[in-house]
PDB file of C-alpha atoms in Angstrom:
ATOM      1  CA  MET A1289      13.246 -11.444   1.507  1.00 43.00           C
ATOM      2  CA  LYS A1290      15.874 -11.692   4.496  1.00 63.00           C
ATOM      3  CA  ASN A1291      14.780 -10.359   7.588  1.00 79.00           C
ATOM      4  CA  ILE A1292      17.013  -7.950   9.739  1.00 82.00           C
ATOM      5  CA  VAL A1293      18.682 -10.821  12.066  1.00 86.00           C
ATOM      6  CA  GLN A1294      19.697 -12.683   9.012  1.00 85.00           C
ATOM      7  CA  GLN A1295      21.228  -9.567   7.297  1.00 85.00           C
ATOM      8  CA  LEU A1296      22.931  -8.406  10.412  1.00 87.00           C
ATOM      9  CA  ARG A1297      24.285 -12.182  10.853  1.00 88.00           C
ATOM     10  CA  GLU A1298      25.682 -12.256   7.420  1.00 88.00           C
ATOM     11  CA  ALA A1299      27.058  -8.907   7.663  1.00 87.00           C
ATOM     12  CA  GLN A1300      29.349 -10.420  10.637  1.00 90.00           C
ATOM     13  CA  ASN A1301      30.113 -13.205   8.562  1.00 91.00           C
ATOM     14  CA  LEU A1302      28.539 -15.431  11.249  1.00 90.00           C
ATOM     15  CA  THR A1303      26.663 -18.896  10.789  1.00 92.00           C
ATOM     16  CA  GLN A1304      23.503 -19.749  12.336  1.00 91.00           C
ATOM     17  CA  THR A1305      25.143 -21.983  14.584  1.00 93.00           C
ATOM     18  CA  GLU A1306      28.023 -19.162  15.249  1.00 93.00           C
ATOM     19  CA  LEU A1307      25.190 -16.893  16.424  1.00 91.00           C
ATOM     20  CA  ALA A1308      23.602 -19.569  18.613  1.00 91.00           C
ATOM     21  CA  GLU A1309      26.803 -20.193  20.327  1.00 93.00           C
ATOM     22  CA  LYS A1310      27.754 -16.419  20.729  1.00 92.00           C
ATOM     23  CA  THR A1311      24.294 -15.387  22.268  1.00 91.00           C
ATOM     24  CA  GLY A1312      23.870 -18.587  24.386  1.00 93.00           C
ATOM     25  CA  LEU A1313      20.387 -19.338  22.624  1.00 91.00           C
ATOM     26  CA  SER A1314      19.575 -22.488  20.558  1.00 92.00           C
ATOM     27  CA  LEU A1315      19.934 -23.019  16.847  1.00 92.00           C
ATOM     28  CA  ARG A1316      16.173 -23.531  16.523  1.00 93.00           C
ATOM     29  CA  THR A1317      15.534 -20.184  17.984  1.00 91.00           C
ATOM     30  CA  ILE A1318      17.684 -18.383  15.600  1.00 91.00           C
ATOM     31  CA  GLN A1319      16.232 -20.572  12.862  1.00 90.00           C
ATOM     32  CA  ARG A1320      12.414 -19.426  14.036  1.00 88.00           C
ATOM     33  CA  ILE A1321      13.625 -15.810  14.304  1.00 87.00           C
ATOM     34  CA  GLU A1322      14.829 -15.723  10.882  1.00 85.00           C
ATOM     35  CA  ALA A1323      11.904 -17.533   9.548  1.00 82.00           C
ATOM     36  CA  GLY A1324       9.978 -14.508  10.793  1.00 77.00           C
ATOM     37  CA  ASN A1325       9.243 -15.050  14.639  1.00 82.00           C
ATOM     38  CA  VAL A1326       9.779 -11.769  16.535  1.00 82.00           C
ATOM     39  CA  PRO A1327      11.989 -12.061  19.457  1.00 85.00           C
ATOM     40  CA  ARG A1328      11.002 -10.943  22.741  1.00 86.00           C
ATOM     41  CA  GLY A1329      11.999 -10.402  26.297  1.00 88.00           C
ATOM     42  CA  PHE A1330      15.599 -12.025  27.001  1.00 89.00           C
ATOM     43  CA  THR A1331      15.841 -13.373  23.824  1.00 89.00           C
ATOM     44  CA  LEU A1332      15.773  -9.679  21.860  1.00 88.00           C
ATOM     45  CA  LYS A1333      17.828  -8.303  24.572  1.00 90.00           C
ATOM     46  CA  THR A1334      20.714 -10.926  23.865  1.00 91.00           C
ATOM     47  CA  LEU A1335      20.327 -10.609  20.272  1.00 89.00           C
ATOM     48  CA  ALA A1336      20.578  -6.877  20.098  1.00 88.00           C
ATOM     49  CA  LYS A1337      23.233  -6.886  22.384  1.00 90.00           C
ATOM     50  CA  THR A1338      25.231  -9.650  19.991  1.00 90.00           C
ATOM     51  CA  LEU A1339      24.331  -7.973  16.812  1.00 87.00           C
ATOM     52  CA  GLU A1340      25.003  -4.450  18.382  1.00 86.00           C
ATOM     53  CA  ILE A1341      21.884  -3.064  17.612  1.00 86.00           C
ATOM     54  CA  ALA A1342      18.801  -1.492  19.613  1.00 85.00           C
ATOM     55  CA  PRO A1343      16.231  -3.684  20.589  1.00 83.00           C
ATOM     56  CA  GLU A1344      13.475  -1.448  19.027  1.00 81.00           C
ATOM     57  CA  LYS A1345      15.034  -1.690  15.858  1.00 79.00           C
ATOM     58  CA  LEU A1346      15.339  -5.171  15.705  1.00 76.00           C
ATOM     59  CA  THR A1347      11.600  -5.766  16.436  1.00 73.00           C
ATOM     60  CA  ALA A1348      10.291  -2.573  14.505  1.00 62.00           C
ATOM     61  CA  ALA A1349      11.997  -4.290  11.225  1.00 53.00           C
ATOM     62  CA  GLN A1350      10.440  -7.654  11.935  1.00 49.00           C
ATOM     63  CA  GLU A1351       6.955  -6.834  12.137  1.00 49.00           C
ATOM     64  CA  PRO A1352       5.101  -6.845   9.079  1.00 54.00           C
ATOM     65  CA  LEU A1353       3.285  -3.458   7.788  1.00 61.00           C
ATOM     66  CA  LYS A1354      -0.387  -4.135   8.304  1.00 78.00           C
ATOM     67  CA  THR A1355      -1.887  -2.605   5.006  1.00 81.00           C
ATOM     68  CA  ASP A1356      -5.548  -4.230   5.599  1.00 86.00           C
ATOM     69  CA  ARG A1357      -7.029  -0.788   5.906  1.00 89.00           C
ATOM     70  CA  ALA A1358      -5.248   0.650   2.916  1.00 90.00           C
ATOM     71  CA  LYS A1359      -6.637  -2.502   1.061  1.00 91.00           C
ATOM     72  CA  LEU A1360     -10.068  -1.756   2.042  1.00 92.00           C
ATOM     73  CA  ILE A1361      -9.637   2.165   1.148  1.00 92.00           C
ATOM     74  CA  ASN A1362      -8.200   1.003  -2.036  1.00 91.00           C
ATOM     75  CA  LEU A1363     -11.286  -1.470  -3.002  1.00 91.00           C
ATOM     76  CA  SER A1364     -13.773   0.963  -1.875  1.00 93.00           C
ATOM     77  CA  ALA A1365     -12.842   3.406  -4.674  1.00 91.00           C
ATOM     78  CA  LEU A1366     -14.814   0.916  -7.150  1.00 91.00           C
ATOM     79  CA  MET A1367     -18.153   2.254  -5.129  1.00 91.00           C
ATOM     80  CA  GLU A1368     -17.990   4.454  -7.846  1.00 87.00           C
ATOM     81  CA  LEU A1369     -19.555   2.078 -10.056  1.00 85.00           C
ATOM     82  CA  VAL A1370     -22.738   1.865  -7.385  1.00 88.00           C
ATOM     83  CA  PHE A1371     -23.004   5.510  -6.169  1.00 87.00           C
ATOM     84  CA  PRO A1372     -22.084   8.805  -7.613  1.00 82.00           C
ATOM     85  CA  PHE A1373     -18.904  10.349  -5.979  1.00 85.00           C
ATOM     86  CA  GLY A1374     -18.953   6.920  -4.226  1.00 88.00           C
ATOM     87  CA  GLY A1375     -15.064   6.349  -5.156  1.00 88.00           C
ATOM     88  CA  VAL A1376     -14.282   9.563  -3.257  1.00 89.00           C
ATOM     89  CA  ILE A1377     -16.770   9.661  -0.581  1.00 92.00           C
ATOM     90  CA  PHE A1378     -16.502   6.201   0.788  1.00 93.00           C
ATOM     91  CA  PRO A1379     -12.498   6.128   0.753  1.00 93.00           C
ATOM     92  CA  LEU A1380     -12.339   9.429   2.516  1.00 92.00           C
ATOM     93  CA  ILE A1381     -14.556   8.304   5.034  1.00 93.00           C
ATOM     94  CA  LEU A1382     -12.577   5.054   5.754  1.00 93.00           C
ATOM     95  CA  THR A1383      -9.132   7.406   5.611  1.00 92.00           C
ATOM     96  CA  TYR A1384     -10.369   9.810   8.116  1.00 92.00           C
ATOM     97  CA  LYS A1385     -11.796   6.660  10.807  1.00 92.00           C
ATOM     98  CA  THR A1386      -8.122   5.238  10.252  1.00 89.00           C
ATOM     99  CA  ARG A1387      -6.101   5.493  13.154  1.00 87.00           C
ATOM    100  CA  ASP A1388      -2.758   4.081  12.086  1.00 85.00           C
ATOM    101  CA  GLU A1389      -0.697   7.001  10.150  1.00 85.00           C
ATOM    102  CA  LYS A1390       0.807   4.738   7.460  1.00 85.00           C
ATOM    103  CA  ASN A1391      -2.718   3.417   6.261  1.00 87.00           C
ATOM    104  CA  LYS A1392      -4.156   6.790   6.837  1.00 89.00           C
ATOM    105  CA  ALA A1393      -1.426   8.296   4.457  1.00 87.00           C
ATOM    106  CA  LEU A1394      -2.292   5.765   1.919  1.00 88.00           C
ATOM    107  CA  GLY A1395      -5.587   6.506   2.028  1.00 89.00           C
ATOM    108  CA  LYS A1396      -5.039  10.201   1.195  1.00 90.00           C
ATOM    109  CA  SER A1397      -3.035   9.349  -1.730  1.00 89.00           C
ATOM    110  CA  ILE A1398      -5.895   6.751  -3.086  1.00 90.00           C
ATOM    111  CA  VAL A1399      -8.368   9.764  -2.410  1.00 89.00           C
ATOM    112  CA  SER A1400      -6.119  12.256  -4.396  1.00 90.00           C
ATOM    113  CA  VAL A1401      -5.861  10.180  -7.203  1.00 89.00           C
ATOM    114  CA  GLN A1402      -9.875   9.445  -7.111  1.00 89.00           C
ATOM    115  CA  ILE A1403     -10.251  13.179  -7.220  1.00 89.00           C
ATOM    116  CA  VAL A1404      -7.843  13.907  -9.978  1.00 88.00           C
ATOM    117  CA  LEU A1405      -9.792  11.066 -12.130  1.00 88.00           C
ATOM    118  CA  TRP A1406     -13.130  12.727 -11.153  1.00 89.00           C
ATOM    119  CA  GLY A1407     -11.759  16.274 -12.371  1.00 91.00           C
ATOM    120  CA  LEU A1408     -10.609  14.655 -15.678  1.00 92.00           C
ATOM    121  CA  LEU A1409     -13.657  12.800 -16.099  1.00 91.00           C
ATOM    122  CA  SER A1410     -15.842  16.108 -15.467  1.00 92.00           C
ATOM    123  CA  CYS A1411     -13.704  17.676 -18.087  1.00 94.00           C
ATOM    124  CA  LEU A1412     -14.046  15.148 -20.667  1.00 93.00           C
ATOM    125  CA  LEU A1413     -17.897  14.823 -20.147  1.00 92.00           C
ATOM    126  CA  ILE A1414     -18.166  18.548 -20.664  1.00 94.00           C
ATOM    127  CA  ALA A1415     -16.425  18.471 -23.652  1.00 94.00           C
ATOM    128  CA  CYS A1416     -18.004  15.340 -25.034  1.00 92.00           C
ATOM    129  CA  PRO A1417     -21.018  17.147 -26.710  1.00 92.00           C
ATOM    130  CA  PHE A1418     -18.649  19.884 -28.474  1.00 93.00           C
ATOM    131  CA  ALA A1419     -16.450  17.258 -29.911  1.00 93.00           C
ATOM    132  CA  GLN A1420     -19.092  15.028 -30.979  1.00 91.00           C
ATOM    133  CA  LYS A1421     -20.721  17.613 -32.767  1.00 92.00           C
ATOM    134  CA  PHE A1422     -17.655  18.687 -34.354  1.00 93.00           C
ATOM    135  CA  LEU A1423     -16.334  15.390 -35.314  1.00 91.00           C
ATOM    136  CA  ALA A1424     -19.882  14.983 -36.664  1.00 91.00           C
ATOM    137  CA  LEU A1425     -20.152  11.202 -34.797  1.00 88.00           C
ATOM    138  CA  GLN A1426     -23.528   9.552 -34.859  1.00 88.00           C
ATOM    139  CA  TYR A1427     -23.003   7.613 -31.696  1.00 86.00           C
ATOM    140  CA  PRO A1428     -22.723   9.304 -28.146  1.00 90.00           C
ATOM    141  CA  LEU A1429     -19.121  10.013 -27.361  1.00 90.00           C
ATOM    142  CA  PHE A1430     -19.842  10.358 -23.674  1.00 90.00           C
ATOM    143  CA  LEU A1431     -20.384   6.401 -23.742  1.00 93.00           C
ATOM    144  CA  VAL A1432     -17.099   5.830 -24.821  1.00 92.00           C
ATOM    145  CA  VAL A1433     -15.308   8.392 -22.117  1.00 92.00           C
ATOM    146  CA  LEU A1434     -17.567   6.724 -19.227  1.00 91.00           C
ATOM    147  CA  LEU A1435     -16.264   3.173 -20.164  1.00 93.00           C
ATOM    148  CA  GLY A1436     -12.701   4.568 -20.492  1.00 92.00           C
ATOM    149  CA  PHE A1437     -12.939   5.823 -17.114  1.00 90.00           C
ATOM    150  CA  ILE A1438     -14.123   2.650 -15.575  1.00 90.00           C
ATOM    151  CA  LEU A1439     -11.733   0.830 -17.112  1.00 93.00           C
ATOM    152  CA  ALA A1440      -8.785   3.308 -15.911  1.00 90.00           C
ATOM    153  CA  LYS A1441     -10.336   3.486 -12.448  1.00 90.00           C
ATOM    154  CA  LEU A1442     -10.546  -0.660 -12.509  1.00 92.00           C
ATOM    155  CA  TRP A1443      -6.924  -0.620 -13.615  1.00 92.00           C
ATOM    156  CA  ILE A1444      -5.606   1.742 -10.826  1.00 91.00           C
ATOM    157  CA  VAL A1445      -7.438  -0.013  -7.978  1.00 91.00           C
ATOM    158  CA  ILE A1446      -6.009  -3.408  -9.324  1.00 92.00           C
ATOM    159  CA  LEU A1447      -2.653  -2.307  -9.826  1.00 91.00           C
ATOM    160  CA  ASN A1448      -2.659  -0.822  -6.204  1.00 90.00           C
ATOM    161  CA  GLY A1449      -4.270  -3.724  -4.641  1.00 89.00           C
ATOM    162  CA  ILE A1450      -1.385  -5.906  -6.262  1.00 90.00           C
ATOM    163  CA  SER A1451       1.359  -3.416  -4.646  1.00 88.00           C
ATOM    164  CA  LEU A1452      -0.056  -3.133  -1.458  1.00 87.00           C
ATOM    165  CA  ASN A1453       0.047  -7.168  -1.138  1.00 85.00           C
ATOM    166  CA  GLN A1454       3.172  -7.232  -2.211  1.00 83.00           C
ATOM    167  CA  ASN A1455       5.344  -4.333  -0.725  1.00 80.00           C
ATOM    168  CA  GLY A1456       2.841  -2.631   1.262  1.00 79.00           C
ATOM    169  CA  ASP A1457       2.907   0.523  -0.909  1.00 80.00           C
ATOM    170  CA  LEU A1458       0.684   1.955  -3.771  1.00 82.00           C
ATOM    171  CA  HIS A1459       1.476   1.573  -7.274  1.00 80.00           C
ATOM    172  CA  LYS A1460      -0.120   4.589  -8.696  1.00 70.00           C
ATOM    173  CA  TYR A1461       0.013   7.618  -6.509  1.00 71.00           C
ATOM    174  CA  PHE A1462       1.042  11.479  -6.592  1.00 70.00           C
ATOM    175  CA  LYS A1463       3.810  12.872  -4.745  1.00 67.00           C
ATOM    176  CA  TRP A1464       1.560  15.422  -3.316  1.00 67.00           C
ATOM    177  CA  ASN A1465      -1.951  14.917  -2.093  1.00 66.00           C
ATOM    178  CA  TYR A1466      -5.024  17.603  -1.823  1.00 66.00           C
ATOM    179  CA  LEU A1467      -6.246  16.417   1.926  1.00 68.00           C
TER     180      LEU A1467
END
C-alpha cells in the first residue's frame, strides 16, 4: 500500500531523488517518510509546500487507524458463550466507554449485528418445539439451533477480526444500527 507522499510524488512524475532536491531534504528522509515515518515540523511544511497539499492532510493520511478498541469489542461478542446476553452487554459497555468516534461507530455496528443475531435466535428457539413436533423428530431440535448459532457467531467474529486487522473496517455489518 502506497502512502500519500509516494502517491503525490509519482503523480508529479518525480523520483525520490528529484523530490529530495526540490525540497532540500535528504534522500534518506524521503525514503523514511515513504516507508511510513510521519513527517513533522520543517520537514512536514516543506513537503506540503512542494507537493501542494495542506500539511494536515499529509499527516492525517499517514497516521494508521487505531482499531485496537474495535478489535476488543468484536472479541467481547464471544462472551455470549460464558454469560447469557454477554455478546450484547459486554460489547455495548465497551462501545459506550470508547472516546474515539471511529471505534465507537465500529462498536455500534458490532452490537447491532449481535442484537439481530439474538432476535433471530429467540425466534428460532420459540419455533423449535413446534417444528420438532410437526416433523416428529426424536432428538431435541433446539440443540441444533444453538450449535448453529454458536458457529455463526464465531464465524462473524473471526471474519470481522480479520477484516479489522487487514483494512480497519468490519466485514459483516448493517448499513444501519440500532444504537
